[in-house]
XYZ file of C-alpha atoms in Angstrom:
436
model
C 67.272 -127.535 65.916
C 69.509 -125.500 63.441
C 66.363 -125.516 61.523
C 63.939 -124.069 63.897
C 66.813 -121.368 64.512
C 66.662 -120.483 61.107
C 62.769 -120.234 60.453
C 62.145 -118.336 63.732
C 64.540 -115.730 61.859
C 62.788 -115.698 58.996
C 59.972 -115.172 61.486
C 61.293 -112.647 63.020
C 62.603 -110.535 59.480
C 59.034 -110.865 58.570
C 58.393 -108.625 60.908
C 60.566 -105.806 61.899
C 58.746 -102.639 61.478
C 58.656 -100.452 57.805
C 60.395 -96.992 58.823
C 59.032 -94.868 61.123
C 56.767 -91.992 58.661
C 56.175 -89.378 60.995
C 54.517 -85.470 60.497
C 54.132 -82.867 60.830
C 52.427 -79.309 61.476
C 51.826 -75.226 62.392
C 48.903 -74.528 63.580
C 47.245 -71.081 63.696
C 48.713 -70.293 66.964
C 51.964 -70.411 65.710
C 52.661 -73.937 67.812
C 54.675 -76.811 65.748
C 53.197 -80.329 66.363
C 55.650 -83.340 65.350
C 54.214 -87.232 64.897
C 55.655 -90.216 64.335
C 54.512 -93.306 63.802
C 56.114 -97.194 65.625
C 53.603 -99.696 65.819
C 55.778 -101.889 68.035
C 53.394 -101.847 71.277
C 50.440 -100.041 72.193
C 52.230 -97.104 74.064
C 52.433 -93.348 73.379
C 55.157 -90.837 74.211
C 54.539 -87.179 75.049
C 56.941 -84.267 74.937
C 55.711 -80.576 74.550
C 58.951 -78.668 74.507
C 58.738 -75.068 75.666
C 61.931 -72.766 74.573
C 62.125 -71.288 77.346
C 65.677 -72.090 80.618
C 68.247 -70.653 82.679
C 69.709 -68.576 80.168
C 66.518 -66.110 79.106
C 66.443 -65.444 82.606
C 67.822 -61.317 84.595
C 69.708 -61.612 87.231
C 68.929 -61.723 90.621
C 65.673 -63.898 89.689
C 67.757 -67.133 88.592
C 65.857 -70.284 89.498
C 62.376 -68.902 87.273
C 62.689 -71.273 84.574
C 62.795 -74.075 87.087
C 60.863 -73.239 89.447
C 58.023 -72.542 87.786
C 58.959 -76.366 86.094
C 57.342 -77.394 89.882
C 54.646 -75.197 89.707
C 53.273 -76.241 86.581
C 51.964 -79.076 89.019
C 50.338 -77.295 90.993
C 46.478 -77.457 89.219
C 44.593 -75.332 87.416
C 40.668 -74.359 87.964
C 39.523 -77.695 87.012
C 42.567 -79.877 88.059
C 43.667 -78.924 91.553
C 47.027 -79.177 92.679
C 48.725 -82.844 92.814
C 46.023 -84.144 90.188
C 47.989 -83.642 86.882
C 50.458 -86.339 88.100
C 46.868 -88.746 90.109
C 45.716 -88.791 86.515
C 48.551 -89.663 84.690
C 50.119 -92.897 87.421
C 45.888 -94.053 87.511
C 45.826 -93.808 83.281
C 48.899 -96.392 83.910
C 50.980 -93.430 82.782
C 54.305 -91.665 84.239
C 54.546 -88.432 84.112
C 57.783 -85.682 84.840
C 60.461 -82.727 83.476
C 62.974 -81.783 82.996
C 64.211 -77.574 82.543
C 68.317 -76.787 81.429
C 69.702 -73.158 80.116
C 67.972 -73.533 76.929
C 64.322 -75.026 77.588
C 61.814 -76.398 79.855
C 60.019 -80.356 78.933
C 57.050 -82.000 80.206
C 56.625 -85.447 79.043
C 54.499 -88.411 79.706
C 54.517 -91.692 78.435
C 50.795 -93.888 78.354
C 48.386 -97.034 77.199
C 48.277 -94.546 74.133
C 43.884 -95.961 74.540
C 45.384 -92.687 77.447
C 46.345 -90.104 74.553
C 43.697 -87.905 73.577
C 43.014 -87.574 77.670
C 46.507 -86.620 78.752
C 46.859 -83.694 75.331
C 43.027 -82.593 77.129
C 45.380 -82.319 80.368
C 48.439 -80.858 78.869
C 46.953 -78.119 77.049
C 44.517 -77.317 80.557
C 47.851 -76.376 82.087
C 49.319 -74.557 78.555
C 47.284 -71.863 79.500
C 45.260 -71.902 83.162
C 48.309 -72.486 85.090
C 46.004 -71.311 88.995
C 48.626 -72.332 91.874
C 47.913 -71.031 95.711
C 50.644 -68.235 97.381
C 50.763 -71.160 99.958
C 51.283 -73.428 97.129
C 54.763 -71.790 95.785
C 56.133 -70.920 99.071
C 55.830 -74.725 99.495
C 57.388 -75.136 96.699
C 60.240 -73.116 96.703
C 61.072 -75.438 100.221
C 61.611 -78.995 97.918
C 63.211 -76.018 95.617
C 66.091 -74.304 98.041
C 66.556 -78.402 99.669
C 66.923 -79.521 95.876
C 69.418 -77.054 94.977
C 71.392 -78.101 98.241
C 71.355 -81.858 97.305
C 72.017 -80.949 92.775
C 75.126 -78.056 93.953
C 75.632 -77.597 97.183
C 76.310 -81.160 98.114
C 77.628 -82.605 94.923
C 80.615 -82.443 93.455
C 79.112 -82.213 89.443
C 76.936 -79.524 90.428
C 79.472 -77.816 92.043
C 81.626 -78.389 89.035
C 79.305 -77.057 87.007
C 78.213 -73.970 88.868
C 81.950 -73.186 88.889
C 83.301 -73.461 85.388
C 79.742 -71.600 84.112
C 80.867 -68.813 86.537
C 84.582 -69.430 85.466
C 84.309 -68.967 81.954
C 81.186 -66.878 80.805
C 81.280 -63.530 81.495
C 77.460 -62.683 80.761
C 75.512 -63.295 83.928
C 72.746 -64.965 81.824
C 75.525 -67.306 80.975
C 76.650 -67.791 84.550
C 73.986 -68.427 85.488
C 72.661 -72.451 87.267
C 69.349 -72.785 85.786
C 68.143 -73.970 90.107
C 69.153 -70.357 90.294
C 71.736 -68.769 92.328
C 70.102 -69.384 96.889
C 69.476 -65.757 97.414
C 67.898 -64.997 94.178
C 65.596 -68.876 95.525
C 64.536 -67.016 99.388
C 63.756 -63.780 97.252
C 61.607 -65.246 94.104
C 57.626 -63.958 94.282
C 54.792 -65.568 92.728
C 53.728 -62.821 90.649
C 57.347 -63.699 89.111
C 56.702 -67.063 88.084
C 53.132 -65.984 87.150
C 54.687 -63.519 85.077
C 57.129 -65.944 83.673
C 53.938 -68.130 82.686
C 52.508 -65.717 80.894
C 55.269 -64.179 79.395
C 57.174 -67.640 77.518
C 54.757 -69.633 77.926
C 52.956 -68.971 74.257
C 51.401 -71.194 71.285
C 54.455 -69.990 68.939
C 57.026 -70.913 71.854
C 56.334 -74.755 72.039
C 57.016 -77.686 70.357
C 55.428 -80.840 70.859
C 56.267 -84.033 70.260
C 54.014 -87.343 69.808
C 55.781 -90.954 68.823
C 53.627 -94.002 69.527
C 51.439 -96.423 68.246
C 49.428 -93.674 66.239
C 48.186 -92.997 62.829
C 50.206 -89.331 62.089
C 47.558 -87.901 60.487
C 44.754 -88.632 62.868
C 46.115 -87.552 65.660
C 47.504 -83.867 64.602
C 43.761 -83.308 63.897
C 43.109 -83.508 67.180
C 45.997 -82.185 68.362
C 44.526 -79.340 66.093
C 41.164 -79.313 67.780
C 42.827 -79.351 71.367
C 45.745 -76.919 70.952
C 44.938 -74.955 67.959
C 41.950 -72.599 70.298
C 44.813 -71.623 72.966
C 45.183 -67.759 72.123
C 49.216 -66.855 71.108
C 51.158 -63.704 72.355
C 54.069 -61.982 71.732
C 57.640 -62.943 73.749
C 59.775 -60.362 75.094
C 63.073 -59.939 73.766
C 65.492 -62.442 74.026
C 68.955 -61.838 75.950
C 71.744 -61.509 74.101
C 74.115 -64.731 75.085
C 77.047 -63.615 72.563
C 80.561 -64.379 74.724
C 83.020 -61.841 74.017
C 86.549 -63.732 73.720
C 87.907 -64.816 75.935
C 91.880 -63.074 76.143
C 93.094 -65.001 79.113
C 93.073 -67.880 80.459
C 91.319 -68.305 83.757
C 91.336 -70.391 87.190
C 88.798 -70.981 90.543
C 88.972 -72.914 93.481
C 86.235 -73.924 95.296
C 85.390 -76.541 98.692
C 82.466 -79.919 98.141
C 81.543 -82.647 98.970
C 85.126 -84.808 98.500
C 87.587 -87.184 100.066
C 90.417 -85.277 97.052
C 90.515 -82.992 94.712
C 88.668 -82.723 91.434
C 89.499 -81.119 88.619
C 87.365 -79.221 85.560
C 89.194 -77.702 81.996
C 86.563 -75.961 80.082
C 87.231 -74.555 76.856
C 85.001 -72.547 74.561
C 83.851 -74.398 71.256
C 80.774 -73.551 69.355
C 77.530 -75.203 69.482
C 76.690 -76.265 65.403
C 73.954 -73.128 63.762
C 73.553 -74.065 60.333
C 73.488 -77.890 58.189
C 77.092 -77.461 57.439
C 79.114 -76.082 59.232
C 82.489 -77.416 60.071
C 84.241 -77.285 63.222
C 81.439 -78.368 65.223
C 80.935 -82.039 63.356
C 85.424 -82.474 64.214
C 85.348 -80.936 67.640
C 82.825 -84.040 68.506
C 84.287 -86.005 66.544
C 87.251 -85.288 69.184
C 85.623 -84.757 72.203
C 84.771 -88.843 70.823
C 88.139 -90.525 69.955
C 88.780 -88.476 73.949
C 86.963 -89.285 75.801
C 83.322 -91.921 74.675
C 85.030 -95.711 75.115
C 87.159 -97.748 77.901
C 89.213 -98.382 74.490
C 89.016 -93.966 73.974
C 92.506 -92.212 73.506
C 91.537 -90.390 78.218
C 90.677 -93.796 79.840
C 93.526 -95.509 78.051
C 96.196 -92.776 79.022
C 95.298 -91.442 81.714
C 93.047 -94.193 83.265
C 94.119 -96.884 82.736
C 97.828 -96.124 80.946
C 100.014 -93.455 82.578
C 97.366 -93.247 85.561
C 97.878 -89.703 86.507
C 93.182 -90.250 87.391
C 91.180 -91.866 88.716
C 88.708 -91.149 86.680
C 88.025 -88.602 84.520
C 85.864 -87.971 81.122
C 84.945 -85.196 78.479
C 81.595 -83.270 77.877
C 80.557 -81.266 74.252
C 77.343 -80.554 73.357
C 77.024 -79.053 70.321
C 73.466 -78.992 69.769
C 72.363 -75.930 72.421
C 71.497 -72.394 71.571
C 73.939 -71.382 74.112
C 77.533 -70.895 74.333
C 79.307 -73.550 75.214
C 82.235 -75.481 77.084
C 84.056 -78.863 75.704
C 84.896 -79.788 79.684
C 87.232 -82.268 81.068
C 86.794 -83.278 83.927
C 88.183 -85.217 86.110
C 89.724 -86.805 90.152
C 93.109 -86.808 90.294
C 95.219 -89.712 91.104
C 97.156 -90.001 94.378
C 100.047 -88.088 94.642
C 99.049 -86.165 91.292
C 98.555 -82.576 91.629
C 95.843 -81.020 90.101
C 98.078 -78.496 88.012
C 99.705 -81.727 86.613
C 96.031 -83.182 85.449
C 95.345 -80.458 83.568
C 97.484 -80.158 81.903
C 97.792 -84.573 81.587
C 94.645 -83.160 79.409
C 95.201 -80.614 77.078
C 98.884 -83.050 76.370
C 96.627 -85.680 75.062
C 94.915 -82.598 72.953
C 98.386 -81.956 71.318
C 98.842 -84.995 70.462
C 96.157 -85.449 68.060
C 97.394 -82.022 67.382
C 100.965 -83.102 65.969
C 100.844 -86.634 64.856
C 96.918 -87.199 63.498
C 94.236 -89.996 64.389
C 94.594 -93.385 63.369
C 91.450 -94.236 60.404
C 90.689 -96.941 63.140
C 90.234 -94.970 65.770
C 87.894 -93.016 63.350
C 85.978 -96.634 62.514
C 85.310 -97.164 66.232
C 83.276 -93.885 66.916
C 81.793 -94.452 63.646
C 80.379 -97.827 64.985
C 79.777 -96.769 68.817
C 77.662 -93.771 66.692
C 76.146 -95.620 64.294
C 74.803 -98.645 67.447
C 73.382 -96.275 69.244
C 71.204 -94.539 66.599
C 70.146 -98.937 66.534
C 69.000 -98.742 69.804
C 67.917 -95.283 69.494
C 65.083 -96.925 67.366
C 64.727 -98.716 70.477
C 62.584 -96.397 72.432
C 59.869 -94.273 72.155
C 61.254 -91.583 74.660
C 64.568 -91.415 72.635
C 63.177 -91.274 69.235
C 60.760 -88.357 70.881
C 63.748 -86.613 73.277
C 66.267 -86.410 69.835
C 63.310 -84.364 67.199
C 63.211 -81.974 70.026
C 66.243 -81.127 70.860
C 66.813 -81.097 67.353
C 63.462 -77.998 66.957
C 65.364 -77.389 70.280
C 68.104 -75.514 69.206
C 66.858 -74.950 65.782
C 66.817 -77.235 63.523
C 64.552 -79.123 62.313
C 63.406 -82.965 62.489
C 64.664 -83.069 59.551
C 68.209 -83.216 59.741
C 68.559 -85.778 61.932
C 69.518 -87.576 59.603
C 72.116 -85.062 57.517
C 74.124 -83.980 60.977
C 74.805 -87.599 61.791
C 75.995 -87.968 58.391
C 77.924 -84.900 58.686
C 79.173 -85.823 61.652
C 80.360 -89.216 60.927
C 82.308 -88.380 57.501
C 84.026 -85.983 59.308
C 87.701 -87.023 58.517
C 91.115 -87.622 60.032
C 93.141 -84.445 59.209
C 89.596 -82.799 60.528
C 90.472 -84.261 63.791
C 93.282 -82.840 64.130
C 93.119 -79.822 62.028
C 90.523 -79.189 65.437
C 93.011 -80.225 67.653
C 95.199 -77.817 66.769
C 92.124 -75.377 67.265
C 91.624 -75.880 70.588
C 95.042 -75.818 71.632
C 94.509 -72.336 70.358
C 92.696 -71.149 72.859
C 92.204 -69.764 75.797
C 90.519 -71.859 78.321
C 89.822 -71.966 82.463
C 90.101 -74.011 85.356
C 88.247 -75.313 88.541
C 90.248 -76.695 91.647
C 87.286 -78.433 94.090
C 89.549 -79.161 96.749
C 87.756 -81.610 100.118
C 86.063 -79.355 102.681
C 87.852 -78.704 105.818
C 86.547 -80.722 108.877
């Protein structure tokens, strides 16, 4: 039996795929294309990233980017409304899209033999979108209902909306991705058509393909399909720079919760250059505080002192818009919201005063390395990592260096990040149960 296992292990080792080859090309119209070979299965993933989101919108016209995402499935002169997804499904694939503050992304997964048809469909709707007023009116009803489900009646959505409204000063940073309810009743079909013509330019797009392909051949085929698409200048982007927060802020709102929910946000810098230091340290600090059952928030606040029923911490250093480090949680019975807020800050203070252990950092590094290896098993994850870097202003070639610098953060740098965090002003939001 041992010999059989040994032979199986040797055979398995012999078929481990070589390092993935990745090639990129900037087409004549400015569109960037990145292709990564992954030959473990005869499938492929495509992601088309447009660098436009709610951060590019203006007061009174919020929700444009997300609404246009919906309308991109409503047809062209040669592909009727609803036909895009039906054709992808007929090919045995799946498709979807999402919008954030910084980008709008359209993605598909399918058998690699269908790649030419998928690319033809994507190139068509990139320049030939042709939705009707009736389709627009019907879809806006869907979007208003989506807002009710994901924001008005969802504690997480309500918390993020209230945090953004109170942590930021500029309207474009405050606005929810889905848009304000009032704006969703006043947007017109022509607003979306103009938004489409303004921002869906080839040089504002990045196409990422990962799969069982030959990179050079795919790049040549993409150039034939997309390289001829006309380009045009983009509108001026909003200045997203936030003024310094000079005082703590607080707000309260109601939500469909059975007990209060607390959010504590601190404005933090995102990564702007590969050799920045503070974002890496803040990212490591966030993982020390939250990231596993052994992290400090779970160990000390939930299972230890039991001041929270649940609690978490989030920070994304790869974003072109301003960002916050957000603590959130539900106080335990008989614990007041302000006590949980103080407990969050105290966890940061403990690190600022006493530092972190090498054992804690080793656990964080090991989780990061494991996540990296697991990510290689997913073509979608590989594509998303590439697209996220490009959208944030980096190159996909920076991925390993960014990871190396993050893992190299020292215990003293984490301690300094905690001290810096304590010196910043914060915004607190408490969601209370709605009255019966």
